[in-house]
Amino acid sequence: METANAVAELSYALDTFYFLVMGALVMWMAAGFAMLEAGLVRAKNTTEILTKNIALYAIASIMYMLMGYNIMYPGEAVNSWWPGFGSILGSDDNAVNDVVAGGEDAPYYSVLSDFFFQVVFVATAMSIVSGAVAERMKLWAFLLFAVVMTGFIYPMQGFWKWGGGFLDQAGFLDFAGSGVVHLTGASAALAGVLLLGARKGKYTKDGKINAIPGANLPLATLGTFILWLGWFGFNGGSELKVSNVEEANAVALIFVNTNMAAAAGVVAALITSRLLFGKADLTMALNGALAGLVAITAEPLTPTPLLASTIGVVGGILVVFSIVTLDKLKIDDPVGAISVHGVVGMWGLLAVVLSNPEATVGAQLLGLGVIFAWVFGTALITWFVIKMIMGIRVSEEDEYEGVDIAECGLEAYPEFVGTQGSGK
Amino acid sequence: METANAVAELSYALDTFYFLVMGALVMWMAAGFAMLEAGLVRAKNTTEILTKNIALYAIASIMYMLMGYNIMYPGEAVNSWWPGFGSILGSDDNAVNDVVAGGEDAPYYSVLSDFFFQVVFVATAMSIVSGAVAERMKLWAFLLFAVVMTGFIYPMQGFWKWGGGFLDQAGFLDFAGSGVVHLTGASAALAGVLLLGARKGKYTKDGKINAIPGANLPLATLGTFILWLGWFGFNGGSELKVSNVEEANAVALIFVNTNMAAAAGVVAALITSRLLFGKADLTMALNGALAGLVAITAEPLTPTPLLASTIGVVGGILVVFSIVTLDKLKIDDPVGAISVHGVVGMWGLLAVVLSNPEATVGAQLLGLGVIFAWVFGTALITWFVIKMIMGIRVSEEDEYEGVDIAECGLEAYPEFVGTQGSGK
Amino acid sequence: METANAVAELSYALDTFYFLVMGALVMWMAAGFAMLEAGLVRAKNTTEILTKNIALYAIASIMYMLMGYNIMYPGEAVNSWWPGFGSILGSDDNAVNDVVAGGEDAPYYSVLSDFFFQVVFVATAMSIVSGAVAERMKLWAFLLFAVVMTGFIYPMQGFWKWGGGFLDQAGFLDFAGSGVVHLTGASAALAGVLLLGARKGKYTKDGKINAIPGANLPLATLGTFILWLGWFGFNGGSELKVSNVEEANAVALIFVNTNMAAAAGVVAALITSRLLFGKADLTMALNGALAGLVAITAEPLTPTPLLASTIGVVGGILVVFSIVTLDKLKIDDPVGAISVHGVVGMWGLLAVVLSNPEATVGAQLLGLGVIFAWVFGTALITWFVIKMIMGIRVSEEDEYEGVDIAECGLEAYPEFVGTQGSGK
């Protein structure tokens, strides 16, 4: 009996530890987004994007603790649409007795380890936004949006799926968040981009599209590798349990599928860019990796590694065409976030039906539509209100000079770029 | 019986594995300090600071193996002030029998995993010093100091607290090392800075304080994210055990509190800098994150997440004012290490009394005072002896030209900065 | 009985989780090689080396899934020289029953977690090649070579040792791959370098050797720290099991020895470079760390930490002399990969006899010779065939202008380096 209790406790400890390690990997994705975005903007806008990235992670942590977690996982919800409000985290007080007592509803990991895992997901969704609105959005307007997004917009739709709300009840499947996290981030980004408009000089009156190259591609590559690593936590931790043979095998398969989808995305995007542009475009290879990762996120468990690779290939091709198309539509997204997380996120949601017999195209489309409509709508309203209050776009002069000096008072590379820098 | 033994072994294995993973995260902090410091110095002094960082980690590993670990954890100490000397690590020879035998004193993790976890802490303390003395201290003088610091100065005070010496017996509490690690590093740094003097051009005769901007802020931001990630190991591993419900819950709470304090530190420092300087100063946001982390390190277990956030807020505000104040006192610390790790380290030690009923202000002040006096005193003597032997400051010409060429013979960015570079 | 089964399952889960965490650390080494190599080439060749690094990781993942893993671990081999061909991974279908049934041959971790761990090793071997042939090899020729290397050349010799083939049967010992991974990568690199020739301007007709400094030393340092961290997974995971006292102690000792060898390598290389060149050469310190790591990889378990340090010291000294010697022989290796992984890899294989009583100099030399001959030979043929088909070296003009524009159409640092950049 004592031994059986010790085994139950040990199992709880392993699952909690696994959750924390996976969560730490996801937290690391914040650094990945920061480096990716800092590498893909011009030198004169680098300090500001770095500031946004570290501040949005901080805000996401605080808002999700204060209210987001309780909205998303309300214990007892009012109904399947409306969780009601809760605030401030609970604790693990009675866990030992509950664990030892066992039974269906016994906790098998620490509530706080779950909070930690969830909070880094919110930050991920918010990180997607900062890249798309880069080089022209006011810092404090962005941070104000982050407060609303991480405290309310994200948790509401999170409740609808992962909190057991109506999307979950409708059979919508989204294992680790192609929709709940990535499409959500991209939808909020799209609303912001549409309201902001393109960067000066990106699209000229005669219909020309100017490439605005990023200032530091090693950083962007580092960011992608960080995200790839972090994604093992993102998808691998979403199994929520590792402590028996079946669960351990599941987590292992998720790791393999996640890796294969990303690898296939790289190769597909690289070949596509070679065929379309005649060059092996590194930024497309990086976006291909991310596209593969986003695509497999909705269902990393039921595909074979070969099918996972195929899902990644489609993601990698799709992202290249999407980036080209958005540019033709004059939707200016400096880092390709809307394509990577939005367009490919939708592909990921639909691809669930390829391997999971419980998925239906209808339910997937419902989830996709509801998430997009909710997030795009509420984000648009929020951006609009912020625009009324304080404006969302920097002045033309600040945009020309670079937002770093205007917003942060610091150049990112004061010694490398002269006043005659090509970035202006 | 056999099953009970297997459970005991499995528990030992989990705790050891947890220790190693947490230790690897702390090892990763060495990269964080290297990037943070490399980003905050001028281009011409970057190669040298990188060399110092990788070499100090190596020296810390070697000296702590040769003598530091045995001083700090002497098995049987001579008395509570003086551990006696030991050298070279022991091994895990009889562990299996001891574990299976069980009982109060049975080992529950590998001695070598403990060594690994401890050795990366020493390197952390030493990393703090390199930033404060950057851009003007001789490389080999610094490395010689690292030998004394990691082999003797650090382990002695470590013994007084974590090795069970007189500070521990006096009721001084320092869970993961706001004092033992961070204040220690800062005290040694302060001694070095006072003896070295400020960088040329930092303080002019007419009382002006010149800002000397860092050459690469994305690196500094990356370094901060690395440190934030590594800190989950630093604090989370300091629980020393994860293998039952209570311990797993404790580790989860520590992860959450560590994250919340850092997040709150970012927001507090960002707002403070906005109010004081009118700009969202990225370097202050980064120091705010680190301040939150240092502040919660002395007690990440007993506060609620909300109190942890509050402790981080105070840290984030304090660090901005401390950096401004030290500059007024003409104490030139290029990366703000003395403020982050020293001033906020003291705040962290005092903040223990806010949530831990076993803490007393008296005992915390005693520990704070003893650590500062010991480390500052012995470090000052050591720096002074090294100054007598070989000098500690580079020549004026080398400082003007940059220590990279003089000390390492290599420029960090040979293609980015012309001879007309603004860093000279 | 039920409890005993739960313990068996929990043990399986812990070992699988450990494998996945260690594998994630090794995956992270791909970022390390990318940063190291990007930092050590000139700015004009940076985008291309980044593209090669992310693409080779992707190709390694795909080819090893499609055929490499089945060649290396064929289940039932044709004979000890020839595994036969298999393709596409298996799965974990019957694992629960097998685990609970127990016995000698019961699986104790997920097959897919093993695949994940193995696949990141292949990528490591391939990453070694990209650095040595940098700044002059055609991108697509390199990627074609990667297909052959990761799908066939590497797995064949991997089978001979780790798959139970004739080298294993002959008593050749290589715990984590000083030979199977590092010497393999270096041998393939050497074949490529010999066929490619040196970079223009490296060796002048009057016998002068020109140093061609890397463009970004912080990146190179970051890469080294990443590799150091990843190596804990590389060596620590090669124990393959952690779930009892003996295994946990073994993994802990491996962590400590890996760290000590690297630390000792840094100090040795730094002092050697100081004595030889009069300066503390950072790139030598970095290569010293890697040399220590490569040297201990063949046997990180049987040495004491002090012996591990000594093995690292020899590696650190050796790498400096090897780099100088290869330059005299006009073998142009921009990042020192052949010295670090090849020459020191051989030292690592021989050093096994210092602590492991089962090792013999004869068997170690046999393994060393067979691996070198097989990889060098097949790589030479492969490079030669690729040279016939499409050429392996870029045009003189592209080399002068930088391969970034020619191959990828993107500069890595478009704002930092003018057309008058010193890198041309």
PDB file of N, CA and C in Angstrom, chain A residues 29-84:
ATOM      1  N   MET A  29      10.695  29.951 -26.647  1.00  0.00           N
ATOM      2  CA  MET A  29      10.194  30.437 -27.933  1.00  0.00           C
ATOM      3  C   MET A  29      10.064  31.962 -27.942  1.00  0.00           C
ATOM      4  N   ALA A  30       9.879  32.557 -26.776  1.00  0.00           N
ATOM      5  CA  ALA A  30       9.824  34.027 -26.716  1.00  0.00           C
ATOM      6  C   ALA A  30      11.132  34.624 -27.228  1.00  0.00           C
ATOM      7  N   ALA A  31      12.238  33.991 -26.857  1.00  0.00           N
ATOM      8  CA  ALA A  31      13.532  34.438 -27.381  1.00  0.00           C
ATOM      9  C   ALA A  31      13.608  34.193 -28.886  1.00  0.00           C
ATOM     10  N   GLY A  32      13.009  33.094 -29.328  1.00  0.00           N
ATOM     11  CA  GLY A  32      13.020  32.776 -30.756  1.00  0.00           C
ATOM     12  C   GLY A  32      12.303  33.829 -31.575  1.00  0.00           C
ATOM     13  N   PHE A  33      11.112  34.195 -31.138  1.00  0.00           N
ATOM     14  CA  PHE A  33      10.389  35.247 -31.857  1.00  0.00           C
ATOM     15  C   PHE A  33      11.152  36.563 -31.823  1.00  0.00           C
ATOM     16  N   ALA A  34      11.735  36.879 -30.673  1.00  0.00           N
ATOM     17  CA  ALA A  34      12.480  38.136 -30.555  1.00  0.00           C
ATOM     18  C   ALA A  34      13.645  38.171 -31.541  1.00  0.00           C
ATOM     19  N   MET A  35      14.370  37.072 -31.652  1.00  0.00           N
ATOM     20  CA  MET A  35      15.518  37.047 -32.557  1.00  0.00           C
ATOM     21  C   MET A  35      15.061  37.021 -34.022  1.00  0.00           C
ATOM     22  N   LEU A  36      14.041  36.230 -34.304  1.00  0.00           N
ATOM     23  CA  LEU A  36      13.524  36.163 -35.669  1.00  0.00           C
ATOM     24  C   LEU A  36      13.096  37.541 -36.151  1.00  0.00           C
ATOM     25  N   GLU A  37      12.325  38.224 -35.327  1.00  0.00           N
ATOM     26  CA  GLU A  37      11.798  39.523 -35.733  1.00  0.00           C
ATOM     27  C   GLU A  37      12.900  40.578 -35.775  1.00  0.00           C
ATOM     28  N   ALA A  38      13.816  40.531 -34.806  1.00  0.00           N
ATOM     29  CA  ALA A  38      14.916  41.497 -34.791  1.00  0.00           C
ATOM     30  C   ALA A  38      15.811  41.314 -36.019  1.00  0.00           C
ATOM     31  N   GLY A  39      15.918  40.073 -36.492  1.00  0.00           N
ATOM     32  CA  GLY A  39      16.752  39.818 -37.664  1.00  0.00           C
ATOM     33  C   GLY A  39      16.099  40.247 -38.962  1.00  0.00           C
ATOM     34  N   LEU A  40      14.775  40.297 -38.983  1.00  0.00           N
ATOM     35  CA  LEU A  40      14.059  40.553 -40.236  1.00  0.00           C
ATOM     36  C   LEU A  40      13.611  42.004 -40.408  1.00  0.00           C
ATOM     37  N   VAL A  41      13.805  42.844 -39.406  1.00  0.00           N
ATOM     38  CA  VAL A  41      13.516  44.266 -39.590  1.00  0.00           C
ATOM     39  C   VAL A  41      14.822  45.007 -39.899  1.00  0.00           C
ATOM     40  N   ARG A  42      14.679  46.281 -40.242  1.00  0.00           N
ATOM     41  CA  ARG A  42      15.877  47.062 -40.507  1.00  0.00           C
ATOM     42  C   ARG A  42      16.552  47.475 -39.206  1.00  0.00           C
ATOM     43  N   ALA A  43      17.830  47.775 -39.275  1.00  0.00           N
ATOM     44  CA  ALA A  43      18.610  48.096 -38.080  1.00  0.00           C
ATOM     45  C   ALA A  43      17.961  49.196 -37.259  1.00  0.00           C
ATOM     46  N   LYS A  44      17.386  50.162 -37.923  1.00  0.00           N
ATOM     47  CA  LYS A  44      16.847  51.339 -37.226  1.00  0.00           C
ATOM     48  C   LYS A  44      15.581  51.056 -36.430  1.00  0.00           C
ATOM     49  N   ASN A  45      14.994  49.872 -36.621  1.00  0.00           N
ATOM     50  CA  ASN A  45      13.778  49.506 -35.888  1.00  0.00           C
ATOM     51  C   ASN A  45      13.980  48.286 -34.980  1.00  0.00           C
ATOM     52  N   THR A  46      15.222  47.990 -34.671  1.00  0.00           N
ATOM     53  CA  THR A  46      15.535  46.752 -33.968  1.00  0.00           C
ATOM     54  C   THR A  46      15.342  46.861 -32.464  1.00  0.00           C
ATOM     55  N   THR A  47      15.805  47.944 -31.872  1.00  0.00           N
ATOM     56  CA  THR A  47      15.660  48.103 -30.423  1.00  0.00           C
ATOM     57  C   THR A  47      14.187  48.043 -30.029  1.00  0.00           C
ATOM     58  N   GLU A  48      13.370  48.680 -30.851  1.00  0.00           N
ATOM     59  CA  GLU A  48      11.948  48.744 -30.518  1.00  0.00           C
ATOM     60  C   GLU A  48      11.296  47.368 -30.577  1.00  0.00           C
ATOM     61  N   ILE A  49      11.628  46.574 -31.594  1.00  0.00           N
ATOM     62  CA  ILE A  49      11.000  45.254 -31.702  1.00  0.00           C
ATOM     63  C   ILE A  49      11.476  44.350 -30.563  1.00  0.00           C
ATOM     64  N   LEU A  50      12.713  44.542 -30.132  1.00  0.00           N
ATOM     65  CA  LEU A  50      13.209  43.781 -28.982  1.00  0.00           C
ATOM     66  C   LEU A  50      12.449  44.176 -27.723  1.00  0.00           C
ATOM     67  N   THR A  51      12.235  45.471 -27.556  1.00  0.00           N
ATOM     68  CA  THR A  51      11.498  45.960 -26.386  1.00  0.00           C
ATOM     69  C   THR A  51      10.083  45.409 -26.380  1.00  0.00           C
ATOM     70  N   LYS A  52       9.441  45.434 -27.567  1.00  0.00           N
ATOM     71  CA  LYS A  52       8.099  44.873 -27.652  1.00  0.00           C
ATOM     72  C   LYS A  52       8.084  43.407 -27.256  1.00  0.00           C
ATOM     73  N   ASN A  53       9.075  42.665 -27.707  1.00  0.00           N
ATOM     74  CA  ASN A  53       9.062  41.234 -27.454  1.00  0.00           C
ATOM     75  C   ASN A  53       9.244  40.885 -25.989  1.00  0.00           C
ATOM     76  N   ILE A  54      10.163  41.552 -25.317  1.00  0.00           N
ATOM     77  CA  ILE A  54      10.336  41.200 -23.907  1.00  0.00           C
ATOM     78  C   ILE A  54       9.163  41.736 -23.090  1.00  0.00           C
ATOM     79  N   ALA A  55       8.644  42.896 -23.480  1.00  0.00           N
ATOM     80  CA  ALA A  55       7.527  43.464 -22.719  1.00  0.00           C
ATOM     81  C   ALA A  55       6.244  42.674 -22.927  1.00  0.00           C
ATOM     82  N   LEU A  56       6.016  42.186 -24.152  1.00  0.00           N
ATOM     83  CA  LEU A  56       4.771  41.433 -24.371  1.00  0.00           C
ATOM     84  C   LEU A  56       4.794  40.113 -23.598  1.00  0.00           C
ATOM     85  N   TYR A  57       5.966  39.511 -23.483  1.00  0.00           N
ATOM     86  CA  TYR A  57       6.051  38.286 -22.691  1.00  0.00           C
ATOM     87  C   TYR A  57       5.708  38.583 -21.232  1.00  0.00           C
ATOM     88  N   ALA A  58       6.235  39.702 -20.734  1.00  0.00           N
ATOM     89  CA  ALA A  58       5.966  40.088 -19.347  1.00  0.00           C
ATOM     90  C   ALA A  58       4.479  40.376 -19.146  1.00  0.00           C
ATOM     91  N   ILE A  59       3.903  41.112 -20.082  1.00  0.00           N
ATOM     92  CA  ILE A  59       2.481  41.453 -19.965  1.00  0.00           C
ATOM     93  C   ILE A  59       1.614  40.199 -20.046  1.00  0.00           C
ATOM     94  N   ALA A  60       1.941  39.310 -20.975  1.00  0.00           N
ATOM     95  CA  ALA A  60       1.179  38.064 -21.095  1.00  0.00           C
ATOM     96  C   ALA A  60       1.213  37.296 -19.778  1.00  0.00           C
ATOM     97  N   SER A  61       2.383  37.220 -19.153  1.00  0.00           N
ATOM     98  CA  SER A  61       2.499  36.497 -17.884  1.00  0.00           C
ATOM     99  C   SER A  61       1.598  37.107 -16.821  1.00  0.00           C
ATOM    100  N   ILE A  62       1.629  38.424 -16.750  1.00  0.00           N
ATOM    101  CA  ILE A  62       0.871  39.101 -15.698  1.00  0.00           C
ATOM    102  C   ILE A  62      -0.633  39.019 -15.947  1.00  0.00           C
ATOM    103  N   MET A  63      -1.054  39.338 -17.168  1.00  0.00           N
ATOM    104  CA  MET A  63      -2.494  39.341 -17.462  1.00  0.00           C
ATOM    105  C   MET A  63      -3.093  37.946 -17.362  1.00  0.00           C
ATOM    106  N   TYR A  64      -2.321  36.949 -17.787  1.00  0.00           N
ATOM    107  CA  TYR A  64      -2.846  35.584 -17.736  1.00  0.00           C
ATOM    108  C   TYR A  64      -2.955  35.107 -16.293  1.00  0.00           C
ATOM    109  N   MET A  65      -2.037  35.555 -15.447  1.00  0.00           N
ATOM    110  CA  MET A  65      -2.160  35.237 -14.025  1.00  0.00           C
ATOM    111  C   MET A  65      -3.360  35.955 -13.418  1.00  0.00           C
ATOM    112  N   LEU A  66      -3.505  37.238 -13.744  1.00  0.00           N
ATOM    113  CA  LEU A  66      -4.555  38.033 -13.108  1.00  0.00           C
ATOM    114  C   LEU A  66      -5.952  37.593 -13.540  1.00  0.00           C
ATOM    115  N   MET A  67      -6.138  37.260 -14.831  1.00  0.00           N
ATOM    116  CA  MET A  67      -7.478  36.878 -15.247  1.00  0.00           C
ATOM    117  C   MET A  67      -7.549  35.824 -16.353  1.00  0.00           C
ATOM    118  N   GLY A  68      -6.579  35.793 -17.252  1.00  0.00           N
ATOM    119  CA  GLY A  68      -6.706  34.928 -18.428  1.00  0.00           C
ATOM    120  C   GLY A  68      -6.868  33.449 -18.101  1.00  0.00           C
ATOM    121  N   TYR A  69      -6.063  32.969 -17.161  1.00  0.00           N
ATOM    122  CA  TYR A  69      -6.106  31.536 -16.844  1.00  0.00           C
ATOM    123  C   TYR A  69      -7.460  31.136 -16.295  1.00  0.00           C
ATOM    124  N   ASN A  70      -8.042  32.012 -15.506  1.00  0.00           N
ATOM    125  CA  ASN A  70      -9.343  31.699 -14.918  1.00  0.00           C
ATOM    126  C   ASN A  70     -10.488  31.802 -15.915  1.00  0.00           C
ATOM    127  N   ILE A  71     -10.301  32.641 -16.941  1.00  0.00           N
ATOM    128  CA  ILE A  71     -11.305  32.688 -18.002  1.00  0.00           C
ATOM    129  C   ILE A  71     -11.236  31.405 -18.830  1.00  0.00           C
ATOM    130  N   MET A  72     -10.003  30.998 -19.129  1.00  0.00           N
ATOM    131  CA  MET A  72      -9.809  29.875 -20.039  1.00  0.00           C
ATOM    132  C   MET A  72     -10.139  28.541 -19.379  1.00  0.00           C
ATOM    133  N   TYR A  73      -9.800  28.413 -18.102  1.00  0.00           N
ATOM    134  CA  TYR A  73     -10.067  27.172 -17.365  1.00  0.00           C
ATOM    135  C   TYR A  73     -10.832  27.545 -16.097  1.00  0.00           C
ATOM    136  N   PRO A  74     -12.134  27.770 -16.221  1.00  0.00           N
ATOM    137  CA  PRO A  74     -12.895  28.400 -15.138  1.00  0.00           C
ATOM    138  C   PRO A  74     -13.345  27.454 -14.030  1.00  0.00           C
ATOM    139  N   GLY A  75     -12.918  26.203 -14.052  1.00  0.00           N
ATOM    140  CA  GLY A  75     -13.501  25.297 -13.059  1.00  0.00           C
ATOM    141  C   GLY A  75     -14.932  25.029 -13.484  1.00  0.00           C
ATOM    142  N   GLU A  76     -15.849  25.805 -12.951  1.00  0.00           N
ATOM    143  CA  GLU A  76     -17.229  25.629 -13.358  1.00  0.00           C
ATOM    144  C   GLU A  76     -17.651  26.831 -14.200  1.00  0.00           C
ATOM    145  N   ALA A  77     -17.898  26.592 -15.479  1.00  0.00           N
ATOM    146  CA  ALA A  77     -18.231  27.696 -16.376  1.00  0.00           C
ATOM    147  C   ALA A  77     -19.710  28.048 -16.276  1.00  0.00           C
ATOM    148  N   VAL A  78     -20.062  29.273 -16.616  1.00  0.00           N
ATOM    149  CA  VAL A  78     -21.467  29.684 -16.658  1.00  0.00           C
ATOM    150  C   VAL A  78     -22.187  28.871 -17.729  1.00  0.00           C
ATOM    151  N   ASN A  79     -21.664  28.919 -18.937  1.00  0.00           N
ATOM    152  CA  ASN A  79     -22.145  28.027 -19.988  1.00  0.00           C
ATOM    153  C   ASN A  79     -21.027  27.795 -20.995  1.00  0.00           C
ATOM    154  N   SER A  80     -21.331  27.110 -22.098  1.00  0.00           N
ATOM    155  CA  SER A  80     -20.248  26.724 -23.003  1.00  0.00           C
ATOM    156  C   SER A  80     -19.756  27.901 -23.860  1.00  0.00           C
ATOM    157  N   TRP A  81     -20.408  29.051 -23.769  1.00  0.00           N
ATOM    158  CA  TRP A  81     -19.949  30.246 -24.481  1.00  0.00           C
ATOM    159  C   TRP A  81     -19.250  31.211 -23.556  1.00  0.00           C
ATOM    160  N   TRP A  82     -19.670  31.209 -22.321  1.00  0.00           N
ATOM    161  CA  TRP A  82     -19.265  32.257 -21.390  1.00  0.00           C
ATOM    162  C   TRP A  82     -18.743  31.648 -20.094  1.00  0.00           C
ATOM    163  N   PRO A  83     -17.451  31.749 -19.856  1.00  0.00           N
ATOM    164  CA  PRO A  83     -16.871  31.098 -18.676  1.00  0.00           C
ATOM    165  C   PRO A  83     -17.196  31.812 -17.379  1.00  0.00           C
ATOM    166  N   GLY A  84     -17.590  33.095 -17.457  1.00  0.00           N
ATOM    167  CA  GLY A  84     -17.618  33.910 -16.245  1.00  0.00           C
ATOM    168  C   GLY A  84     -16.214  34.407 -15.956  1.00  0.00           C
TER     169      GLY A  84
END
